[in-house]
CSV table of C-alpha atoms in Angstrom, one decimal:
chain,number,residue,atom,x,y,z
A,1,MET,CA,-0.1,0.2,0.3
A,2,ALA,CA,2.8,2.4,0.4
A,3,GLN,CA,3.7,2.2,-3.3
A,4,VAL,CA,-0.2,3.1,-4.2
A,5,GLU,CA,-0.2,6.2,-1.5
A,6,GLU,CA,3.3,7.2,-2.8
A,7,ARG,CA,1.2,6.8,-6.3
A,8,ILE,CA,-1.1,9.1,-5.5
A,9,ARG,CA,0.6,12.1,-4.3
A,10,GLU,CA,2.8,11.8,-7.1
A,11,GLN,CA,-0.1,12.2,-9.1
A,12,VAL,CA,-0.6,16.4,-8.1
A,13,ALA,CA,2.3,16.8,-10.0
A,14,GLU,CA,0.8,15.6,-12.7
A,15,PHE,CA,-1.3,19.2,-13.0
A,16,ASP,CA,-1.3,22.2,-13.5
A,17,PRO,CA,0.7,24.0,-10.3
A,18,ALA,CA,-2.8,26.6,-9.9
A,19,MET,CA,-4.5,23.3,-9.4
A,20,HIS,CA,-1.9,21.6,-6.8
A,21,GLY,CA,-3.9,22.6,-3.7
A,22,TYR,CA,-7.4,21.5,-4.9
A,23,VAL,CA,-5.8,18.2,-6.0
A,24,ALA,CA,-3.7,17.7,-2.9
A,25,HIS,CA,-6.9,17.8,-1.1
A,26,ALA,CA,-8.9,15.7,-2.6
A,27,VAL,CA,-5.7,13.1,-2.3
A,28,GLU,CA,-4.5,13.6,0.8
A,29,SER,CA,-8.8,12.5,2.6
A,30,GLN,CA,-7.1,9.4,2.8
A,31,GLY,CA,-10.2,7.3,3.7
A,32,LYS,CA,-10.1,3.5,4.1
A,33,ARG,CA,-8.6,2.6,0.7
A,34,ILE,CA,-10.5,-0.6,1.2
A,35,ARG,CA,-10.2,-0.6,-3.6
A,36,PRO,CA,-6.6,-0.2,-3.4
A,37,ALA,CA,-6.1,-3.2,-0.5
A,38,LEU,CA,-8.7,-5.0,-3.0
A,39,THR,CA,-6.8,-5.1,-5.5
A,40,LEU,CA,-3.1,-5.5,-4.4
A,41,LEU,CA,-4.2,-8.3,-2.1
A,42,THR,CA,-6.4,-10.1,-4.8
A,43,ALA,CA,-3.2,-9.5,-6.8
A,44,HIS,CA,-1.5,-11.7,-3.9
A,45,ALA,CA,-4.0,-14.2,-3.5
A,46,THR,CA,-3.8,-15.0,-7.7
A,47,GLY,CA,0.1,-15.0,-8.4
A,48,GLY,CA,2.0,-11.9,-6.7
A,49,ILE,CA,2.2,-8.2,-7.4
A,50,SER,CA,3.3,-6.3,-10.6
A,51,SER,CA,3.6,-2.7,-11.4
A,52,GLY,CA,0.5,-2.9,-13.7
A,53,HIS,CA,-1.2,-4.0,-10.4
A,54,VAL,CA,0.0,-0.9,-8.8
A,55,ASP,CA,-1.0,1.0,-11.8
A,56,LEU,CA,-4.7,0.1,-11.2
A,57,ALA,CA,-5.5,0.3,-7.5
A,58,VAL,CA,-4.6,4.4,-8.1
A,59,VAL,CA,-6.3,4.6,-11.0
A,60,ILE,CA,-9.7,3.1,-9.0
A,61,GLU,CA,-9.2,5.5,-6.1
A,62,LEU,CA,-8.9,8.4,-7.9
A,63,ILE,CA,-12.0,7.4,-10.2
A,64,HIS,CA,-13.6,6.4,-6.7
A,65,LEU,CA,-12.3,10.2,-5.3
A,66,ALA,CA,-13.9,12.5,-8.1
A,67,THR,CA,-16.6,10.6,-7.8
A,68,LEU,CA,-16.7,11.3,-4.1
A,69,VAL,CA,-16.5,15.1,-4.3
A,70,HIS,CA,-19.2,14.6,-6.8
A,71,ASP,CA,-20.9,13.1,-4.6
A,72,ASP,CA,-20.6,15.7,-2.0
A,73,ILE,CA,-21.8,18.5,-4.2
A,74,MET,CA,-24.7,16.8,-4.7
A,75,ASP,CA,-25.7,15.8,-0.9
A,76,ASN,CA,-24.0,19.5,0.3
A,77,ALA,CA,-22.5,17.9,2.6
A,78,THR,CA,-19.7,20.2,4.3
A,79,LYS,CA,-17.1,17.1,6.4
A,80,ARG,CA,-15.9,14.2,5.1
A,81,ARG,CA,-12.9,12.8,7.3
A,82,GLY,CA,-13.4,14.8,9.8
A,83,ALA,CA,-11.9,17.9,6.6
A,84,ALA,CA,-14.4,20.1,5.0
A,85,THR,CA,-15.7,18.9,1.6
A,86,SER,CA,-14.1,20.7,-2.2
A,87,ASN,CA,-17.2,22.0,-2.4
A,88,ALA,CA,-17.4,24.0,1.5
A,89,ARG,CA,-13.5,24.7,0.9
A,90,TRP,CA,-14.2,26.7,-2.7
A,91,GLY,CA,-17.7,26.0,-4.0
A,92,ALA,CA,-19.9,23.8,-5.8
A,93,ASP,CA,-18.1,25.3,-9.4
A,94,THR,CA,-14.8,24.5,-9.2
A,95,ALA,CA,-15.2,21.1,-7.2
A,96,VAL,CA,-17.9,19.9,-10.5
A,97,LEU,CA,-15.1,20.8,-12.3
A,98,LEU,CA,-12.0,19.4,-9.7
A,99,GLY,CA,-14.2,16.1,-9.3
A,100,ASP,CA,-13.7,16.2,-13.6
A,101,SER,CA,-10.0,16.5,-13.4
A,102,LEU,CA,-9.7,13.5,-11.3
A,103,PHE,CA,-11.3,10.9,-13.5
A,104,ALA,CA,-9.2,12.8,-16.6
A,105,GLN,CA,-5.9,11.8,-14.9
A,106,ALA,CA,-7.6,8.5,-14.1
A,107,LEU,CA,-8.0,7.6,-17.8
A,108,MET,CA,-4.5,9.2,-18.7
A,109,LEU,CA,-3.6,6.4,-16.5
A,110,CYS,CA,-5.6,3.4,-18.1
A,111,THR,CA,-3.7,4.5,-21.6
A,112,ARG,CA,-0.4,3.3,-20.2
A,113,PHE,CA,-1.5,-0.6,-20.1
A,114,ASP,CA,-0.8,-2.9,-22.5
A,115,THR,CA,-4.1,-4.1,-22.9
A,116,MET,CA,-7.4,-1.7,-23.8
A,117,GLU,CA,-9.2,-4.4,-21.6
A,118,ILE,CA,-8.5,-2.0,-18.7
A,119,SER,CA,-9.4,0.9,-20.1
A,120,ARG,CA,-12.7,-1.0,-21.3
A,121,ARG,CA,-14.2,-2.3,-17.9
A,122,VAL,CA,-12.7,0.4,-16.0
A,123,ALA,CA,-15.4,2.5,-18.4
A,124,ALA,CA,-17.7,0.2,-17.6
A,125,ALA,CA,-17.3,0.1,-14.0
A,126,THR,CA,-17.7,3.9,-14.0
A,127,LYS,CA,-20.5,4.8,-16.8
A,128,GLU,CA,-22.8,1.6,-14.4
A,129,VAL,CA,-21.8,3.7,-10.9
A,130,CYS,CA,-22.6,7.4,-13.1
A,131,CYS,CA,-26.4,5.6,-14.0
A,132,GLY,CA,-26.7,4.0,-10.6
A,133,GLU,CA,-27.0,7.7,-9.3
A,134,ILE,CA,-29.1,9.0,-12.2
A,135,LEU,CA,-31.6,6.7,-10.5
A,136,GLN,CA,-31.3,7.0,-6.8
A,137,THR,CA,-32.0,10.8,-7.9
A,138,GLN,CA,-34.9,9.8,-10.0
A,139,ARG,CA,-36.1,7.6,-7.4
A,140,ARG,CA,-35.9,10.0,-4.5
A,141,PHE,CA,-39.3,10.2,-2.5
A,142,ASP,CA,-40.7,7.8,-4.2
A,143,LEU,CA,-42.4,5.8,-1.8
A,144,GLN,CA,-43.3,2.9,-4.7
A,145,MET,CA,-39.5,1.5,-4.8
A,146,LYS,CA,-39.1,-2.0,-4.0
A,147,LEU,CA,-36.1,-4.1,-2.1
A,148,PRO,CA,-35.3,-5.6,-5.8
A,149,GLU,CA,-35.4,-2.1,-7.2
A,150,TYR,CA,-33.1,-0.5,-4.3
A,151,LEU,CA,-30.6,-3.2,-4.1
A,152,ARG,CA,-30.1,-2.8,-8.1
A,153,ILE,CA,-29.6,0.8,-7.5
A,154,ILE,CA,-27.0,0.0,-4.7
A,155,GLN,CA,-25.5,-2.0,-7.0
A,156,MET,CA,-24.9,-0.1,-9.8
A,157,LYS,CA,-23.7,2.6,-8.1
A,158,THR,CA,-20.9,1.2,-5.5
A,159,ALA,CA,-20.2,-2.1,-6.3
A,160,PRO,CA,-18.1,-1.4,-9.9
A,161,PHE,CA,-15.2,-0.5,-8.0
A,162,PHE,CA,-15.0,-3.3,-5.8
A,163,TYR,CA,-15.9,-5.7,-8.3
A,164,VAL,CA,-13.5,-4.1,-10.8
A,165,ALA,CA,-10.5,-3.8,-8.5
A,166,THR,CA,-10.8,-7.8,-7.8
A,167,GLU,CA,-11.7,-8.7,-11.1
A,168,LEU,CA,-8.6,-6.9,-13.5
A,169,ALA,CA,-6.6,-7.7,-10.6
A,170,ALA,CA,-7.4,-11.3,-11.0
A,171,TYR,CA,-7.2,-10.4,-14.9
A,172,LEU,CA,-3.6,-9.2,-15.2
A,173,ASN,CA,-2.2,-12.0,-13.9
A,174,GLY,CA,-3.7,-14.4,-16.2
A,175,LEU,CA,-6.4,-16.1,-14.4
A,176,PRO,CA,-9.0,-18.1,-16.6
A,177,PRO,CA,-12.1,-16.0,-17.1
A,178,GLU,CA,-14.6,-18.4,-14.8
A,179,GLN,CA,-11.8,-17.5,-11.4
A,180,VAL,CA,-11.3,-14.5,-12.8
A,181,ALA,CA,-15.9,-13.8,-12.8
A,182,ARG,CA,-15.0,-15.8,-8.9
A,183,CYS,CA,-13.0,-12.6,-8.2
A,184,ARG,CA,-15.9,-10.4,-9.4
A,185,HIS,CA,-18.7,-11.7,-7.0
A,186,TYR,CA,-16.3,-11.6,-4.0
A,187,GLY,CA,-16.3,-7.6,-4.8
A,188,ASP,CA,-19.7,-7.4,-6.0
A,189,CYS,CA,-20.7,-8.9,-3.1
A,190,LEU,CA,-18.4,-7.2,-1.0
A,191,GLY,CA,-19.2,-3.6,-2.7
A,192,ILE,CA,-23.5,-4.4,-1.7
A,193,ALA,CA,-22.3,-5.4,1.3
A,194,TYR,CA,-20.7,-1.7,2.2
A,195,GLN,CA,-23.2,0.4,0.6
A,196,ILE,CA,-26.1,-1.0,2.8
A,197,TYR,CA,-23.6,-0.5,5.5
A,198,ASP,CA,-23.2,2.5,4.5
A,199,ASP,CA,-27.1,3.8,4.5
A,200,CYS,CA,-27.6,2.4,8.0
A,201,LEU,CA,-25.1,4.7,8.9
A,202,ASP,CA,-26.6,7.5,8.3
A,203,LEU,CA,-29.6,6.4,9.7
A,204,VAL,CA,-27.9,5.4,13.5
A,205,GLY,CA,-24.2,6.3,12.5
A,206,THR,CA,-22.1,9.5,13.6
A,207,GLU,CA,-20.0,11.2,12.0
A,208,ASP,CA,-17.0,10.0,13.2
A,209,ALA,CA,-18.2,6.9,12.6
A,210,ALA,CA,-18.9,7.6,9.2
A,211,GLY,CA,-16.3,9.6,8.4
A,212,LYS,CA,-18.9,12.0,6.6
A,213,THR,CA,-22.1,14.7,7.1
A,214,VAL,CA,-24.9,12.2,7.7
A,215,GLY,CA,-28.8,12.5,8.5
A,216,THR,CA,-29.1,14.0,5.4
A,217,ASP,CA,-30.2,10.0,3.4
A,218,LEU,CA,-34.0,10.6,4.5
A,219,GLU,CA,-33.9,14.4,3.9
A,220,ARG,CA,-32.6,14.5,0.3
A,221,GLY,CA,-35.8,11.6,-0.6
A,222,LYS,CA,-32.4,8.8,-1.0
A,223,LEU,CA,-34.4,6.0,0.6
A,224,THR,CA,-32.7,3.4,2.4
A,225,LEU,CA,-33.8,-0.2,3.2
A,226,PRO,CA,-34.3,0.3,7.1
A,227,ILE,CA,-36.9,2.7,5.4
A,228,LEU,CA,-38.7,0.3,2.4
A,229,HIS,CA,-38.8,-2.2,5.3
A,230,LEU,CA,-40.4,0.0,7.5
A,231,LEU,CA,-42.9,1.2,4.5
A,232,HIS,CA,-43.9,-2.4,3.9
A,233,HIS,CA,-44.7,-3.7,6.8
A,234,ALA,CA,-47.0,-0.6,8.3
A,235,ALA,CA,-50.6,-1.1,8.2
A,236,ASP,CA,-52.5,1.5,4.8
A,237,THR,CA,-53.1,4.3,7.2
A,238,GLU,CA,-50.1,4.3,8.7
A,239,ARG,CA,-48.0,3.7,5.5
A,240,ALA,CA,-49.8,7.1,4.4
A,241,ALA,CA,-49.0,8.8,7.6
A,242,ILE,CA,-45.0,7.8,6.9
A,243,SER,CA,-45.2,9.0,3.0
A,244,GLU,CA,-46.4,12.2,4.5
A,245,THR,CA,-43.5,12.6,7.0
A,246,ILE,CA,-41.5,11.6,4.3
A,247,VAL,CA,-42.3,14.1,2.2
A,248,HIS,CA,-43.4,16.7,4.3
A,249,GLY,CA,-42.3,16.3,7.7
A,250,THR,CA,-39.7,18.6,9.7
A,251,GLU,CA,-36.1,17.6,11.1
A,252,ASP,CA,-38.1,15.9,14.1
A,253,ASP,CA,-40.5,14.1,12.9
A,254,ARG,CA,-37.6,12.4,10.1
A,255,VAL,CA,-35.9,12.1,13.1
A,256,GLY,CA,-38.4,10.0,15.0
A,257,LEU,CA,-39.2,8.1,11.5
A,258,LEU,CA,-36.0,7.0,11.8
A,259,ALA,CA,-36.2,5.7,15.4
A,260,LEU,CA,-39.1,3.5,14.2
A,261,ALA,CA,-38.1,1.9,11.2
A,262,VAL,CA,-35.0,0.5,14.0
A,263,GLU,CA,-38.2,-0.1,16.7
A,264,ARG,CA,-39.8,-1.8,14.0
A,265,GLY,CA,-37.0,-4.0,12.1
A,266,GLY,CA,-35.5,-2.8,9.1
A,267,LEU,CA,-32.3,-2.0,10.5
A,268,ARG,CA,-32.2,-5.7,12.1
A,269,GLU,CA,-33.3,-6.7,8.2
A,270,SER,CA,-30.4,-5.1,7.2
A,271,VAL,CA,-28.1,-6.2,9.2
A,272,ALA,CA,-29.4,-9.7,7.8
A,273,HIS,CA,-29.0,-9.1,4.2
A,274,ILE,CA,-25.4,-8.0,5.0
A,275,ARG,CA,-24.9,-10.8,6.5
A,276,ARG,CA,-26.2,-12.8,3.5
A,277,TYR,CA,-24.2,-10.8,1.1
A,278,LEU,CA,-21.2,-11.0,2.7
A,279,ALA,CA,-20.8,-14.9,3.3
A,280,GLU,CA,-21.6,-15.2,-0.7
A,281,ALA,CA,-19.0,-12.9,-1.2
A,282,GLN,CA,-16.7,-15.4,1.5
A,283,ALA,CA,-18.0,-18.1,-0.5
A,284,ALA,CA,-17.0,-17.1,-4.0
A,285,LEU,CA,-13.2,-17.1,-2.6
A,286,ASP,CA,-13.3,-20.9,-2.3
A,287,PHE,CA,-11.4,-21.2,-5.4
A,288,LEU,CA,-8.4,-19.7,-4.1
A,289,PRO,CA,-5.5,-21.8,-2.4
A,290,GLN,CA,-5.4,-21.2,2.1
A,291,THR,CA,-2.8,-18.4,2.0
A,292,ASP,CA,-2.3,-15.4,3.9
A,293,HIS,CA,-3.5,-13.0,1.4
A,294,ARG,CA,-7.3,-15.1,0.5
A,295,ARG,CA,-7.9,-15.2,4.4
A,296,ALA,CA,-6.6,-11.5,4.5
A,297,LEU,CA,-9.4,-11.2,1.8
A,298,GLU,CA,-11.7,-13.2,3.7
A,299,ALA,CA,-11.0,-11.1,6.6
A,300,ILE,CA,-12.6,-7.9,4.7
A,301,ALA,CA,-16.1,-9.1,4.7
A,302,GLY,CA,-14.9,-10.1,8.7
A,303,ALA,CA,-14.4,-6.8,9.9
A,304,LEU,CA,-17.7,-5.5,8.1
A,305,ALA,CA,-19.7,-8.1,9.3
A,306,GLU,CA,-18.3,-6.6,13.0
A,307,HIS,CA,-18.9,-3.2,12.3
A,308,VAL,CA,-22.5,-4.3,11.4
A,309,GLY,CA,-23.4,-6.4,14.4
A,310,ARG,CA,-22.6,-2.9,16.9
A,311,LEU,CA,-25.5,-1.4,14.3
A,312,ASP,CA,-27.9,-3.6,15.4
A,313,ARG,CA,-26.6,-4.2,19.8
């Protein structure tokens, strides 16, 4: 990971000097770096790390950081990882262009690979994330949303940068297509589980735990799994009252509704979904030999399961 961190910091110098402060702010708000970690661990578990794997990790992280800059604009978020967001510091206009610039730099790095397949799959994953965000925006305050639709949206908007990391790490090591697909499935399931967990943090988490502004989903009409569970199981008259609160309620009304969602089992149901996806992710690795790096991939899912367990206490 030290190589990846160094390479990410080196990207600042690739921009015009007038941009250095903006780019440094974006790339140094480190976060967990889970996607680069998945890239390198999958590489280790499937044959070893090459310089291409380090480049791939940097590409995926830069695009992820670009999407975070844009997410913060859409959510009017002011904090991420304890620091002011780019839009809070410099305004939405600058932040939009900063995100675009990070994405463009990632595309430049993609051209260094000998095969176009890396660019193709990274571009496909990025398009999927953007489409997922658009679909979620379209479905804001959509009280008719069903569970499969919610799961499809979060799969589109979050899982691609997980599965493209694990998929392409295996691909670069020359694994057969069916094993590359298994690595992709691990990342896909892990990404879905992570997003449901993130949605739950917005419900019951703190800014320190989430690393970003919390409590914004319901205010902005994003219907997460605990709220969908509450709507689905409410009687008709109560569902009408819940719907009214979602669309027209005050902040105090929304706080009460979130508490009701927890009380009615929405959080518990979400935790059950997360655990099922994590179990499926771990099962996808069964073809790999038992090495420290396979166990590390399994441990990532296990660590998320531990965090999830704390939510439902």
